[in-house]
């Protein structure tokens, strides 16, 4: 932030004018269009209600743009920005590891990352080489990728929940020539050792006994780092702001993970926008319990330490019961969340610590409107910094003013300053709907549409760096979207914008199904069922029934304590859901499949449909005529399939 102040000073008015020349003209003409098209009064109302918000957003955008321009001009990298942070406060705690209480000062983090840099250089790696990093969250994880970045070597950050085929897939698409893994994952490495090939070198950090090391053919990293020089490494690379920093794997809802390229400027941008948009302060302490192999934990969280000099508390693994006590213990003022975390916290019995902490701000995504206010009220959180944006996309939005339920906004007064749009899309196939002129059709307020961001490789705020795989990159780009010959990034997510420009997350792609002529949103139904069931995990999906149009709703419900009560459940469902949205089938199991970031996985559930032979889970069928859920046994299953029991 000291850097930003300098940037604004050195740039002055000239840069400011140049920056907004073009969008400004578009915006004025677009605003005029709204003005004339909607009648002056409506436009005036919009101006009155949103000018403050928009002005703040514009300032955030401007500050970050100016800083990015400066870094582009100077050829900055994340290590060079981190160097400035270290100079500013060498002895301040940078990272705190919750599991052991160890505190890493900025100097300590800098020196250990130097040791990593010196070490990988000594191994003969050259700029552009890739090393896979596979370990649980802890401070050395940051030192490792940062140290590699100091000498231009790129880390592939691998999800530590992956095993066997998916682990192999991620390692092989990265092209890594070495793997640095945590001792806690030695067994997982062992499982793929024979398929890895002899050319990949293995290094293990943490305690692993020498015999296991030998069996794996791995070397112990920690002693090698201890004996490496802690001096800054020689600059052997020519990487600048728009060059590759590391790879993050995005867990798509379908198919295998894709490696998304993160360039230095993107890392900087996410951290800087988060800092300014949510009004973080230099003395904030962030509680980061999200995995470091994803952008939320490693960029939005750890980035605040590297770029802005905040202290970040790294939690090895999210724990709902320890959450607020940790926040009290470390004087945290900011916490990170994903929607599921909020739900788990609400599910906890009341504790003293939950209101004794100093947390002012919660930053994350996926907080559902159904639990938003319950969360802020119960835990006394003043501000929710909800944002939306995939690692690789340049069309992120952020909720800067705490509007309940919104994941961001786009200005209606100056709509072209930030060129994102909602465009009409067939929600089942996710194909763009085009008008007669061949271009996409923008949505009106209240209409759901696909979020797209126009692409401009010259502008770091708008570039799209793509995936490591070219085929994957192509699928995410559409042409002729706003005008002939342009290109836009397709986010894959459907949002709705209200008449003031606030945006609300609607659905993951393909996450609706049709039943009785209505579109049922699985996210919406999941939110409601989960509320009925005391915030337990619920997965809702459609299953085909022979001879019946559309898909019947099915809900898989996590019930560890075997306390599910179908009668009570049905009474609540009747009150809260319209008949077409009530799940026809229920599946009660101790756990619902989840990804490492607690996202519910439905692939297996969907495949097993409502067939009782697939598992020992208890199934229920909604007998609408009898007005209750009946246990679904094989007989009933067959009768439903042959049509003798009507739905
Ligand atoms: C938290 O703040 C209290 C009071 O300001 C202080 O005594 C304590 O040492 C702080 N704890 C940490 C871990 O910084
Ligand atoms: C909800 O869960 C909490 C914590 O597990 C428990 O204390 C509470 O009694 C539950 N409420 C209901 C209605 O089951
Ligand atoms: C459901 O979605 C389809 C496809 O997106 C759309 O054509 C249809 O009008 C929608 N129906 C309702 C009732 O909203
Ligand atoms: C997204 O990236 C593209 C390509 O780089 C760019 O043209 C577009 O303006 C960007 N969109 C936003 C909202 O930044
Ligand atoms: C449908 O299946 C049920 C249960 O297996 C059986 O009792 C019934 O006779 C079958 N009806 C038809 C028409 O096949």
Short mmCIF file of N, CA and C and ligand atoms in Angstrom, two decimals, residues 635 638-639 642 644, ligand 5:
data_model
loop_
_atom_site.label_atom_id
_atom_site.label_comp_id
_atom_site.label_asym_id
_atom_site.label_seq_id
_atom_site.Cartn_x
_atom_site.Cartn_y
_atom_site.Cartn_z
N UNK A 635 -38.91 -53.68 -4.22
CA UNK A 635 -40.24 -53.83 -4.81
C UNK A 635 -40.80 -52.49 -5.29
N UNK A 638 -38.96 -51.27 -8.33
CA UNK A 638 -39.41 -51.87 -9.59
C UNK A 638 -40.77 -51.34 -10.01
N UNK A 639 -41.64 -51.17 -9.02
CA UNK A 639 -42.98 -50.68 -9.34
C UNK A 639 -42.93 -49.26 -9.91
N UNK A 642 -41.57 -49.66 -13.53
CA UNK A 642 -42.49 -50.18 -14.55
C UNK A 642 -43.79 -49.36 -14.64
N UNK A 644 -46.14 -48.78 -12.45
CA UNK A 644 -47.36 -49.13 -11.72
C UNK A 644 -47.56 -48.26 -10.47
C1 LIG B 5 -44.34 -53.81 -11.59
O1 LIG B 5 -43.45 -54.20 -10.56
C2 LIG B 5 -44.10 -54.62 -9.37
C3 LIG B 5 -43.05 -54.88 -8.33
O2 LIG B 5 -41.97 -55.62 -8.83
C4 LIG B 5 -44.94 -55.87 -9.68
O3 LIG B 5 -45.59 -56.29 -8.53
C5 LIG B 5 -45.94 -55.51 -10.74
O4 LIG B 5 -46.64 -56.66 -11.12
C6 LIG B 5 -45.25 -54.94 -11.97
N1 LIG B 5 -46.28 -54.45 -12.87
C7 LIG B 5 -46.14 -54.55 -14.19
C8 LIG B 5 -47.27 -54.01 -15.00
O5 LIG B 5 -45.20 -55.12 -14.70
#
